[in-house]
PDB file of C-alpha atoms in Angstrom:
ATOM      1  CA  MET U   1     101.206  72.754-100.284  1.00 42.00           C
ATOM      2  CA  THR U   2      98.856  70.610 -98.589  1.00 54.00           C
ATOM      3  CA  GLY U   3      99.633  69.426 -94.890  1.00 64.00           C
ATOM      4  CA  ALA U   4      97.843  66.256 -92.928  1.00 72.00           C
ATOM      5  CA  PRO U   5      93.665  67.183 -92.962  1.00 85.00           C
ATOM      6  CA  ALA U   6      93.352  69.154 -89.539  1.00 93.00           C
ATOM      7  CA  LEU U   7      90.297  68.497 -86.975  1.00 96.00           C
ATOM      8  CA  ALA U   8      87.837  71.437 -87.591  1.00 96.00           C
ATOM      9  CA  ALA U   9      87.503  74.060 -84.877  1.00 96.00           C
ATOM     10  CA  CYS U  10      84.817  73.083 -83.512  1.00 96.00           C
ATOM     11  CA  LEU U  11      86.675  69.953 -81.646  1.00 96.00           C
ATOM     12  CA  HIS U  12      89.794  71.203 -80.719  1.00 95.00           C
ATOM     13  CA  SER U  13      88.521  71.735 -77.207  1.00 95.00           C
ATOM     14  CA  LEU U  14      87.224  68.079 -76.768  1.00 97.00           C
ATOM     15  CA  ARG U  15      89.154  64.889 -74.914  1.00 98.00           C
ATOM     16  CA  ALA U  16      86.951  62.187 -76.505  1.00 98.00           C
ATOM     17  CA  VAL U  17      84.109  60.925 -79.785  1.00 98.00           C
ATOM     18  CA  VAL U  18      81.455  58.904 -79.323  1.00 98.00           C
ATOM     19  CA  PHE U  19      80.226  57.671 -82.508  1.00 98.00           C
ATOM     20  CA  ASP U  20      77.018  55.485 -83.921  1.00 96.00           C
ATOM     21  CA  THR U  21      77.585  52.997 -85.621  1.00 94.00           C
ATOM     22  CA  ASP U  22      74.810  52.688 -88.422  1.00 88.00           C
ATOM     23  CA  GLY U  23      74.732  55.251 -91.044  1.00 88.00           C
ATOM     24  CA  VAL U  24      77.520  57.073 -90.034  1.00 95.00           C
ATOM     25  CA  ILE U  25      80.516  54.166 -89.732  1.00 96.00           C
ATOM     26  CA  THR U  26      79.047  51.703 -91.619  1.00 92.00           C
ATOM     27  CA  ASP U  27      76.584  52.358 -94.846  1.00 88.00           C
ATOM     28  CA  SER U  28      74.703  49.678 -93.003  1.00 83.00           C
ATOM     29  CA  ALA U  29      71.288  51.552 -92.167  1.00 82.00           C
ATOM     30  CA  ARG U  30      69.946  50.629 -95.826  1.00 86.00           C
ATOM     31  CA  VAL U  31      70.833  47.472 -95.032  1.00 89.00           C
ATOM     32  CA  HIS U  32      68.659  47.813 -91.419  1.00 90.00           C
ATOM     33  CA  ALA U  33      65.781  49.622 -93.411  1.00 93.00           C
ATOM     34  CA  ALA U  34      65.100  47.638 -96.027  1.00 95.00           C
ATOM     35  CA  ALA U  35      65.030  44.637 -93.195  1.00 96.00           C
ATOM     36  CA  TRP U  36      62.631  46.231 -91.566  1.00 97.00           C
ATOM     37  CA  LYS U  37      60.410  47.266 -94.536  1.00 98.00           C
ATOM     38  CA  GLY U  38      60.607  42.734 -95.505  1.00 98.00           C
ATOM     39  CA  ALA U  39      59.313  42.284 -91.618  1.00 98.00           C
ATOM     40  CA  PHE U  40      56.566  44.840 -91.675  1.00 98.00           C
ATOM     41  CA  ASP U  41      54.821  44.780 -94.678  1.00 98.00           C
ATOM     42  CA  PRO U  42      53.646  41.275 -94.239  1.00 97.00           C
ATOM     43  CA  VAL U  43      51.840  42.892 -90.702  1.00 97.00           C
ATOM     44  CA  LEU U  44      50.603  45.279 -92.675  1.00 97.00           C
ATOM     45  CA  ALA U  45      49.478  43.887 -96.000  1.00 96.00           C
ATOM     46  CA  ALA U  46      47.621  41.321 -93.400  1.00 94.00           C
ATOM     47  CA  ALA U  47      46.237  44.613 -91.523  1.00 93.00           C
ATOM     48  CA  GLY U  48      44.118  45.572 -94.520  1.00 91.00           C
ATOM     49  CA  GLY U  49      44.491  50.009 -95.766  1.00 88.00           C
ATOM     50  CA  GLN U  50      47.579  50.047 -94.799  1.00 95.00           C
ATOM     51  CA  ARG U  51      50.586  51.644 -97.035  1.00 96.00           C
ATOM     52  CA  PRO U  52      53.849  49.965 -97.378  1.00 97.00           C
ATOM     53  CA  PHE U  53      56.504  50.910 -94.703  1.00 98.00           C
ATOM     54  CA  ASP U  54      58.783  53.456 -96.292  1.00 96.00           C
ATOM     55  CA  PRO U  55      62.585  52.868 -95.575  1.00 94.00           C
ATOM     56  CA  VAL U  56      63.712  56.362 -95.545  1.00 90.00           C
ATOM     57  CA  ASP U  57      60.463  58.756 -93.792  1.00 91.00           C
ATOM     58  CA  ASP U  58      59.275  55.641 -91.418  1.00 95.00           C
ATOM     59  CA  TYR U  59      62.715  53.727 -90.672  1.00 92.00           C
ATOM     60  CA  LEU U  60      64.028  57.233 -89.677  1.00 86.00           C
ATOM     61  CA  ARG U  61      60.700  58.685 -88.084  1.00 88.00           C
ATOM     62  CA  HIS U  62      60.197  55.751 -85.958  1.00 93.00           C
ATOM     63  CA  VAL U  63      63.448  52.111 -85.982  1.00 92.00           C
ATOM     64  CA  ASP U  64      66.627  54.431 -86.478  1.00 85.00           C
ATOM     65  CA  GLY U  65      68.360  54.206 -83.592  1.00 78.00           C
ATOM     66  CA  ARG U  66      66.709  52.056 -81.341  1.00 85.00           C
ATOM     67  CA  SER U  67      66.474  48.245 -80.081  1.00 84.00           C
ATOM     68  CA  ARG U  68      64.692  45.856 -82.490  1.00 90.00           C
ATOM     69  CA  GLN U  69      61.699  45.536 -80.029  1.00 92.00           C
ATOM     70  CA  ASP U  70      61.679  49.281 -78.991  1.00 92.00           C
ATOM     71  CA  GLY U  71      61.901  50.170 -82.721  1.00 93.00           C
ATOM     72  CA  ALA U  72      59.539  47.229 -84.053  1.00 96.00           C
ATOM     73  CA  ALA U  73      57.159  48.622 -81.478  1.00 96.00           C
ATOM     74  CA  ALA U  74      57.144  52.418 -82.419  1.00 95.00           C
ATOM     75  CA  PHE U  75      56.696  51.449 -86.013  1.00 97.00           C
ATOM     76  CA  LEU U  76      53.871  49.429 -85.199  1.00 97.00           C
ATOM     77  CA  HIS U  77      52.049  51.538 -83.096  1.00 96.00           C
ATOM     78  CA  SER U  78      52.562  54.613 -84.951  1.00 96.00           C
ATOM     79  CA  ARG U  79      50.089  52.560 -87.563  1.00 96.00           C
ATOM     80  CA  GLY U  80      47.506  51.361 -84.848  1.00 96.00           C
ATOM     81  CA  LEU U  81      48.662  48.068 -84.821  1.00 96.00           C
ATOM     82  CA  ASP U  82      49.085  46.458 -80.825  1.00 92.00           C
ATOM     83  CA  LEU U  83      50.702  43.536 -81.295  1.00 96.00           C
ATOM     84  CA  PRO U  84      51.206  41.516 -78.758  1.00 97.00           C
ATOM     85  CA  LEU U  85      54.631  41.815 -77.170  1.00 97.00           C
ATOM     86  CA  GLY U  86      55.593  38.085 -76.928  1.00 97.00           C
ATOM     87  CA  ASP U  87      57.933  36.504 -76.036  1.00 96.00           C
ATOM     88  CA  PRO U  88      61.714  36.194 -76.262  1.00 92.00           C
ATOM     89  CA  ASP U  89      61.891  32.985 -78.025  1.00 93.00           C
ATOM     90  CA  ASP U  90      59.354  33.655 -80.672  1.00 96.00           C
ATOM     91  CA  ALA U  91      60.071  32.961 -84.065  1.00 96.00           C
ATOM     92  CA  PRO U  92      60.538  35.177 -86.685  1.00 97.00           C
ATOM     93  CA  GLY U  93      56.918  36.227 -87.710  1.00 96.00           C
ATOM     94  CA  THR U  94      53.736  38.767 -87.519  1.00 95.00           C
ATOM     95  CA  GLU U  95      51.830  37.194 -84.755  1.00 96.00           C
ATOM     96  CA  THR U  96      54.131  39.813 -82.283  1.00 97.00           C
ATOM     97  CA  VAL U  97      56.310  42.191 -81.433  1.00 97.00           C
ATOM     98  CA  ARG U  98      59.264  39.951 -80.693  1.00 97.00           C
ATOM     99  CA  ALA U  99      58.212  37.893 -84.040  1.00 97.00           C
ATOM    100  CA  VAL U 100      58.416  40.873 -86.323  1.00 98.00           C
ATOM    101  CA  ALA U 101      61.828  41.826 -84.263  1.00 96.00           C
ATOM    102  CA  ALA U 102      62.790  37.688 -84.885  1.00 97.00           C
ATOM    103  CA  ARG U 103      61.795  38.251 -88.817  1.00 97.00           C
ATOM    104  CA  LYS U 104      63.824  41.570 -88.641  1.00 96.00           C
ATOM    105  CA  ASP U 105      66.993  40.151 -87.854  1.00 93.00           C
ATOM    106  CA  GLU U 106      66.929  36.843 -89.692  1.00 96.00           C
ATOM    107  CA  LEU U 107      66.409  39.666 -92.464  1.00 96.00           C
ATOM    108  CA  PHE U 108      68.834  41.679 -91.560  1.00 91.00           C
ATOM    109  CA  THR U 109      72.081  38.590 -91.048  1.00 90.00           C
ATOM    110  CA  ALA U 110      70.921  36.673 -94.342  1.00 92.00           C
ATOM    111  CA  SER U 111      71.881  40.319 -96.129  1.00 90.00           C
ATOM    112  CA  LEU U 112      75.174  40.829 -93.956  1.00 84.00           C
ATOM    113  CA  ARG U 113      75.980  37.406 -94.774  1.00 85.00           C
ATOM    114  CA  ALA U 114      75.700  37.674 -98.311  1.00 86.00           C
ATOM    115  CA  HIS U 115      76.873  40.755 -98.489  1.00 84.00           C
ATOM    116  CA  GLY U 116      79.152  42.114 -96.383  1.00 80.00           C
ATOM    117  CA  ILE U 117      78.995  46.186 -95.200  1.00 84.00           C
ATOM    118  CA  ALA U 118      80.667  48.530 -96.504  1.00 89.00           C
ATOM    119  CA  THR U 119      82.468  51.682 -94.104  1.00 94.00           C
ATOM    120  CA  TRP U 120      81.816  55.194 -94.998  1.00 95.00           C
ATOM    121  CA  PRO U 121      85.213  56.941 -96.433  1.00 96.00           C
ATOM    122  CA  GLY U 122      84.761  60.136 -94.710  1.00 97.00           C
ATOM    123  CA  THR U 123      83.857  58.828 -91.098  1.00 97.00           C
ATOM    124  CA  VAL U 124      87.433  56.453 -91.617  1.00 97.00           C
ATOM    125  CA  ARG U 125      89.478  59.540 -92.642  1.00 97.00           C
ATOM    126  CA  LEU U 126      88.199  61.163 -89.343  1.00 98.00           C
ATOM    127  CA  LEU U 127      88.764  58.483 -87.052  1.00 98.00           C
ATOM    128  CA  ARG U 128      92.235  58.086 -88.782  1.00 97.00           C
ATOM    129  CA  ALA U 129      92.969  61.737 -87.438  1.00 97.00           C
ATOM    130  CA  LEU U 130      91.577  61.299 -84.413  1.00 97.00           C
ATOM    131  CA  ARG U 131      93.430  57.988 -83.667  1.00 96.00           C
ATOM    132  CA  SER U 132      96.620  60.089 -84.756  1.00 96.00           C
ATOM    133  CA  ARG U 133      96.334  62.796 -82.482  1.00 95.00           C
ATOM    134  CA  ARG U 134      95.219  60.152 -79.329  1.00 96.00           C
ATOM    135  CA  VAL U 135      91.617  61.598 -79.268  1.00 98.00           C
ATOM    136  CA  PRO U 136      89.857  58.058 -78.358  1.00 98.00           C
ATOM    137  CA  CYS U 137      87.288  57.108 -79.818  1.00 98.00           C
ATOM    138  CA  ALA U 138      84.116  55.075 -79.014  1.00 98.00           C
ATOM    139  CA  ALA U 139      81.257  53.618 -81.157  1.00 98.00           C
ATOM    140  CA  VAL U 140      77.921  52.916 -79.918  1.00 97.00           C
ATOM    141  CA  SER U 141      74.996  50.909 -81.623  1.00 92.00           C
ATOM    142  CA  ALA U 142      71.873  49.264 -80.525  1.00 87.00           C
ATOM    143  CA  SER U 143      72.241  46.234 -83.009  1.00 85.00           C
ATOM    144  CA  ARG U 144      73.783  43.485 -81.194  1.00 85.00           C
ATOM    145  CA  HIS U 145      75.580  43.422 -84.941  1.00 85.00           C
ATOM    146  CA  ALA U 146      77.542  46.637 -84.247  1.00 89.00           C
ATOM    147  CA  THR U 147      81.025  44.717 -83.149  1.00 91.00           C
ATOM    148  CA  GLU U 148      80.292  41.789 -85.696  1.00 86.00           C
ATOM    149  CA  LEU U 149      79.800  44.881 -88.279  1.00 85.00           C
ATOM    150  CA  LEU U 150      83.033  46.753 -86.776  1.00 92.00           C
ATOM    151  CA  THR U 151      85.701  43.776 -87.466  1.00 90.00           C
ATOM    152  CA  ALA U 152      84.515  42.752 -90.785  1.00 84.00           C
ATOM    153  CA  ALA U 153      84.812  46.354 -91.894  1.00 88.00           C
ATOM    154  CA  GLU U 154      88.414  45.857 -90.664  1.00 91.00           C
ATOM    155  CA  VAL U 155      87.603  49.676 -88.239  1.00 95.00           C
ATOM    156  CA  LEU U 156      87.385  47.450 -84.733  1.00 96.00           C
ATOM    157  CA  PRO U 157      90.766  48.520 -83.905  1.00 96.00           C
ATOM    158  CA  LEU U 158      90.583  52.472 -84.495  1.00 97.00           C
ATOM    159  CA  PHE U 159      87.704  51.907 -81.509  1.00 98.00           C
ATOM    160  CA  ARG U 160      88.911  51.945 -78.138  1.00 98.00           C
ATOM    161  CA  ALA U 161      85.754  51.054 -76.653  1.00 98.00           C
ATOM    162  CA  VAL U 162      82.226  49.790 -78.016  1.00 97.00           C
ATOM    163  CA  VAL U 163      79.282  49.579 -76.769  1.00 97.00           C
ATOM    164  CA  ASP U 164      76.719  47.644 -79.105  1.00 94.00           C
ATOM    165  CA  GLY U 165      73.127  45.936 -78.089  1.00 91.00           C
ATOM    166  CA  ASN U 166      74.611  43.270 -76.280  1.00 92.00           C
ATOM    167  CA  GLU U 167      76.071  45.147 -74.044  1.00 95.00           C
ATOM    168  CA  ALA U 168      73.141  47.171 -73.078  1.00 94.00           C
ATOM    169  CA  ARG U 169      71.293  44.203 -72.648  1.00 91.00           C
ATOM    170  CA  ARG U 170      74.446  42.575 -70.028  1.00 95.00           C
ATOM    171  CA  LEU U 171      74.277  46.040 -68.261  1.00 96.00           C
ATOM    172  CA  ARG U 172      70.550  46.838 -68.803  1.00 95.00           C
ATOM    173  CA  LEU U 173      70.888  49.959 -70.048  1.00 95.00           C
ATOM    174  CA  PRO U 174      67.968  51.396 -71.714  1.00 93.00           C
ATOM    175  CA  GLY U 175      67.549  52.566 -75.369  1.00 89.00           C
ATOM    176  CA  LYS U 176      68.209  56.092 -77.351  1.00 91.00           C
ATOM    177  CA  PRO U 177      67.081  58.566 -77.126  1.00 93.00           C
ATOM    178  CA  ASP U 178      68.266  57.498 -73.371  1.00 96.00           C
ATOM    179  CA  PRO U 179      71.711  58.962 -73.403  1.00 97.00           C
ATOM    180  CA  ALA U 180      72.578  55.319 -71.557  1.00 97.00           C
ATOM    181  CA  LEU U 181      74.680  54.214 -74.019  1.00 96.00           C
ATOM    182  CA  PHE U 182      76.664  56.926 -74.639  1.00 98.00           C
ATOM    183  CA  VAL U 183      77.067  58.167 -71.786  1.00 98.00           C
ATOM    184  CA  GLU U 184      78.253  54.709 -70.950  1.00 98.00           C
ATOM    185  CA  ALA U 185      80.724  54.551 -74.131  1.00 98.00           C
ATOM    186  CA  ALA U 186      82.077  58.203 -72.243  1.00 98.00           C
ATOM    187  CA  ARG U 187      82.950  56.161 -69.562  1.00 98.00           C
ATOM    188  CA  ARG U 188      84.713  53.508 -70.946  1.00 98.00           C
ATOM    189  CA  LEU U 189      86.878  56.166 -72.328  1.00 98.00           C
ATOM    190  CA  GLY U 190      87.586  58.093 -69.375  1.00 98.00           C
ATOM    191  CA  VAL U 191      86.565  61.241 -70.196  1.00 98.00           C
ATOM    192  CA  PRO U 192      83.390  63.145 -69.013  1.00 98.00           C
ATOM    193  CA  ALA U 193      80.161  64.211 -71.163  1.00 98.00           C
ATOM    194  CA  ARG U 194      80.625  67.386 -71.418  1.00 98.00           C
ATOM    195  CA  ASP U 195      83.936  66.860 -73.012  1.00 98.00           C
ATOM    196  CA  ALA U 196      82.799  64.633 -75.393  1.00 98.00           C
ATOM    197  CA  ALA U 197      81.326  64.841 -78.736  1.00 98.00           C
ATOM    198  CA  VAL U 198      78.725  62.766 -80.072  1.00 98.00           C
ATOM    199  CA  VAL U 199      78.212  61.930 -83.796  1.00 98.00           C
ATOM    200  CA  GLU U 200      75.236  60.258 -84.312  1.00 97.00           C
ATOM    201  CA  ASP U 201      72.348  60.258 -87.823  1.00 93.00           C
ATOM    202  CA  ALA U 202      69.626  58.902 -86.250  1.00 90.00           C
ATOM    203  CA  LEU U 203      67.303  61.938 -84.507  1.00 92.00           C
ATOM    204  CA  ALA U 204      66.691  59.259 -81.566  1.00 91.00           C
ATOM    205  CA  GLY U 205      70.135  59.366 -81.026  1.00 94.00           C
ATOM    206  CA  VAL U 206      71.333  63.282 -81.548  1.00 97.00           C
ATOM    207  CA  GLU U 207      68.506  63.124 -78.818  1.00 97.00           C
ATOM    208  CA  ALA U 208      70.129  61.307 -76.187  1.00 97.00           C
ATOM    209  CA  GLY U 209      73.543  63.078 -77.089  1.00 98.00           C
ATOM    210  CA  ARG U 210      71.660  66.288 -75.667  1.00 98.00           C
ATOM    211  CA  ARG U 211      70.308  64.752 -72.900  1.00 98.00           C
ATOM    212  CA  GLY U 212      73.682  63.060 -71.819  1.00 98.00           C
ATOM    213  CA  GLY U 213      74.929  66.790 -71.786  1.00 98.00           C
ATOM    214  CA  PHE U 214      77.736  66.422 -74.579  1.00 98.00           C
ATOM    215  CA  GLY U 215      80.470  69.290 -75.043  1.00 98.00           C
ATOM    216  CA  LEU U 216      78.779  68.826 -78.987  1.00 98.00           C
ATOM    217  CA  VAL U 217      76.589  67.265 -80.529  1.00 98.00           C
ATOM    218  CA  VAL U 218      76.823  66.253 -84.382  1.00 98.00           C
ATOM    219  CA  GLY U 219      73.989  65.069 -86.414  1.00 97.00           C
ATOM    220  CA  VAL U 220      74.860  63.351 -90.091  1.00 97.00           C
ATOM    221  CA  ASP U 221      72.438  64.066 -92.648  1.00 95.00           C
ATOM    222  CA  ARG U 222      73.000  61.103 -95.062  1.00 89.00           C
ATOM    223  CA  THR U 223      68.978  62.197 -96.906  1.00 83.00           C
ATOM    224  CA  ALA U 224      69.655  65.420 -97.429  1.00 77.00           C
ATOM    225  CA  GLY U 225      66.130  65.696 -97.494  1.00 80.00           C
ATOM    226  CA  PRO U 226      64.219  69.494 -97.796  1.00 84.00           C
ATOM    227  CA  ASP U 227      63.822  69.028 -93.837  1.00 91.00           C
ATOM    228  CA  SER U 228      66.526  66.350 -92.541  1.00 91.00           C
ATOM    229  CA  ALA U 229      68.972  68.455 -91.184  1.00 95.00           C
ATOM    230  CA  ALA U 230      66.470  71.461 -89.579  1.00 96.00           C
ATOM    231  CA  ALA U 231      65.258  67.744 -87.649  1.00 94.00           C
ATOM    232  CA  LEU U 232      68.445  66.763 -86.885  1.00 96.00           C
ATOM    233  CA  ARG U 233      69.033  70.589 -85.488  1.00 97.00           C
ATOM    234  CA  ARG U 234      65.292  70.410 -83.481  1.00 97.00           C
ATOM    235  CA  HIS U 235      66.629  67.116 -81.915  1.00 96.00           C
ATOM    236  CA  GLY U 236      69.563  68.297 -80.025  1.00 97.00           C
ATOM    237  CA  ALA U 237      72.450  68.745 -83.290  1.00 98.00           C
ATOM    238  CA  ASP U 238      74.586  71.562 -82.471  1.00 98.00           C
ATOM    239  CA  VAL U 239      76.703  70.949 -86.087  1.00 97.00           C
ATOM    240  CA  VAL U 240      75.461  69.340 -89.029  1.00 97.00           C
ATOM    241  CA  VAL U 241      77.103  67.575 -92.145  1.00 97.00           C
ATOM    242  CA  THR U 242      76.444  65.851 -94.530  1.00 96.00           C
ATOM    243  CA  ASP U 243      79.535  62.681 -93.757  1.00 96.00           C
ATOM    244  CA  PRO U 244      81.683  63.188 -90.769  1.00 97.00           C
ATOM    245  CA  GLY U 245      84.245  63.610 -93.159  1.00 97.00           C
ATOM    246  CA  GLU U 246      83.124  67.339 -93.269  1.00 97.00           C
ATOM    247  CA  LEU U 247      84.844  67.719 -89.470  1.00 97.00           C
ATOM    248  CA  LEU U 248      88.201  67.518 -91.336  1.00 97.00           C
ATOM    249  CA  THR U 249      90.262  70.266 -93.071  1.00 89.00           C
ATOM    250  CA  SER U 250      93.029  70.425 -95.574  1.00 70.00           C
ATOM    251  CA  GLY U 251      95.246  71.211 -93.511  1.00 56.00           C
ATOM    252  CA  GLU U 252      96.708  74.106 -95.647  1.00 44.00           C
ATOM    253  CA  GLY U 253      99.065  76.278 -93.841  1.00 38.00           C
ATOM    254  CA  ARG U 254      99.643  74.506 -90.947  1.00 38.00           C
TER     255      ARG U 254
END
């Protein structure tokens, strides 16, 4: 007879879990990647001799898990393009880093409003199992849209705290791979980092979890590429799964 899902052994000694949002909770990483491609490709075309933005490799290496401004700057620098930073109120465009970031946000917002965002079922199952065991959870994201995404996906009540891009800006928290976002989330849950887990799909986020001294860092390998799991481990993942639902067992014999 099969009982209720049980938590994997690696979670048993932990008192809280902090989840990244894009790609871990919501199926929004591909939408972010497509928006970045729409923002970057005109810049690359104008520069000449540049290959287009790769929504898998370039996204994971340079922008995933970072704030819009940091991601835009990191990718452009990787291609040898040193655009001026620009002003915070730059209109969407191609002339400055902030204009490119604003264009990405414009494209992402349009897609979000037109199509919505789905959640990953395995993650939702894990969240519900943690809630049934009174293990508090937090959601973290560099995106200012994270709370909006979680609300639209009807999973916001599963989290005791959310630290999104708006909170990061208000508190002047540095972005990943600095652990500040995760540490702030653990603080809001009232649990020291050493007693909490981080669940993250971005290399920068996995590194942030390790730097923050979290008790467990779970890398989520959605791409299952030839080197993706190894890269997550190199950046600090203790455990790598293809979906957070793998952190549940059948509960048989319990």
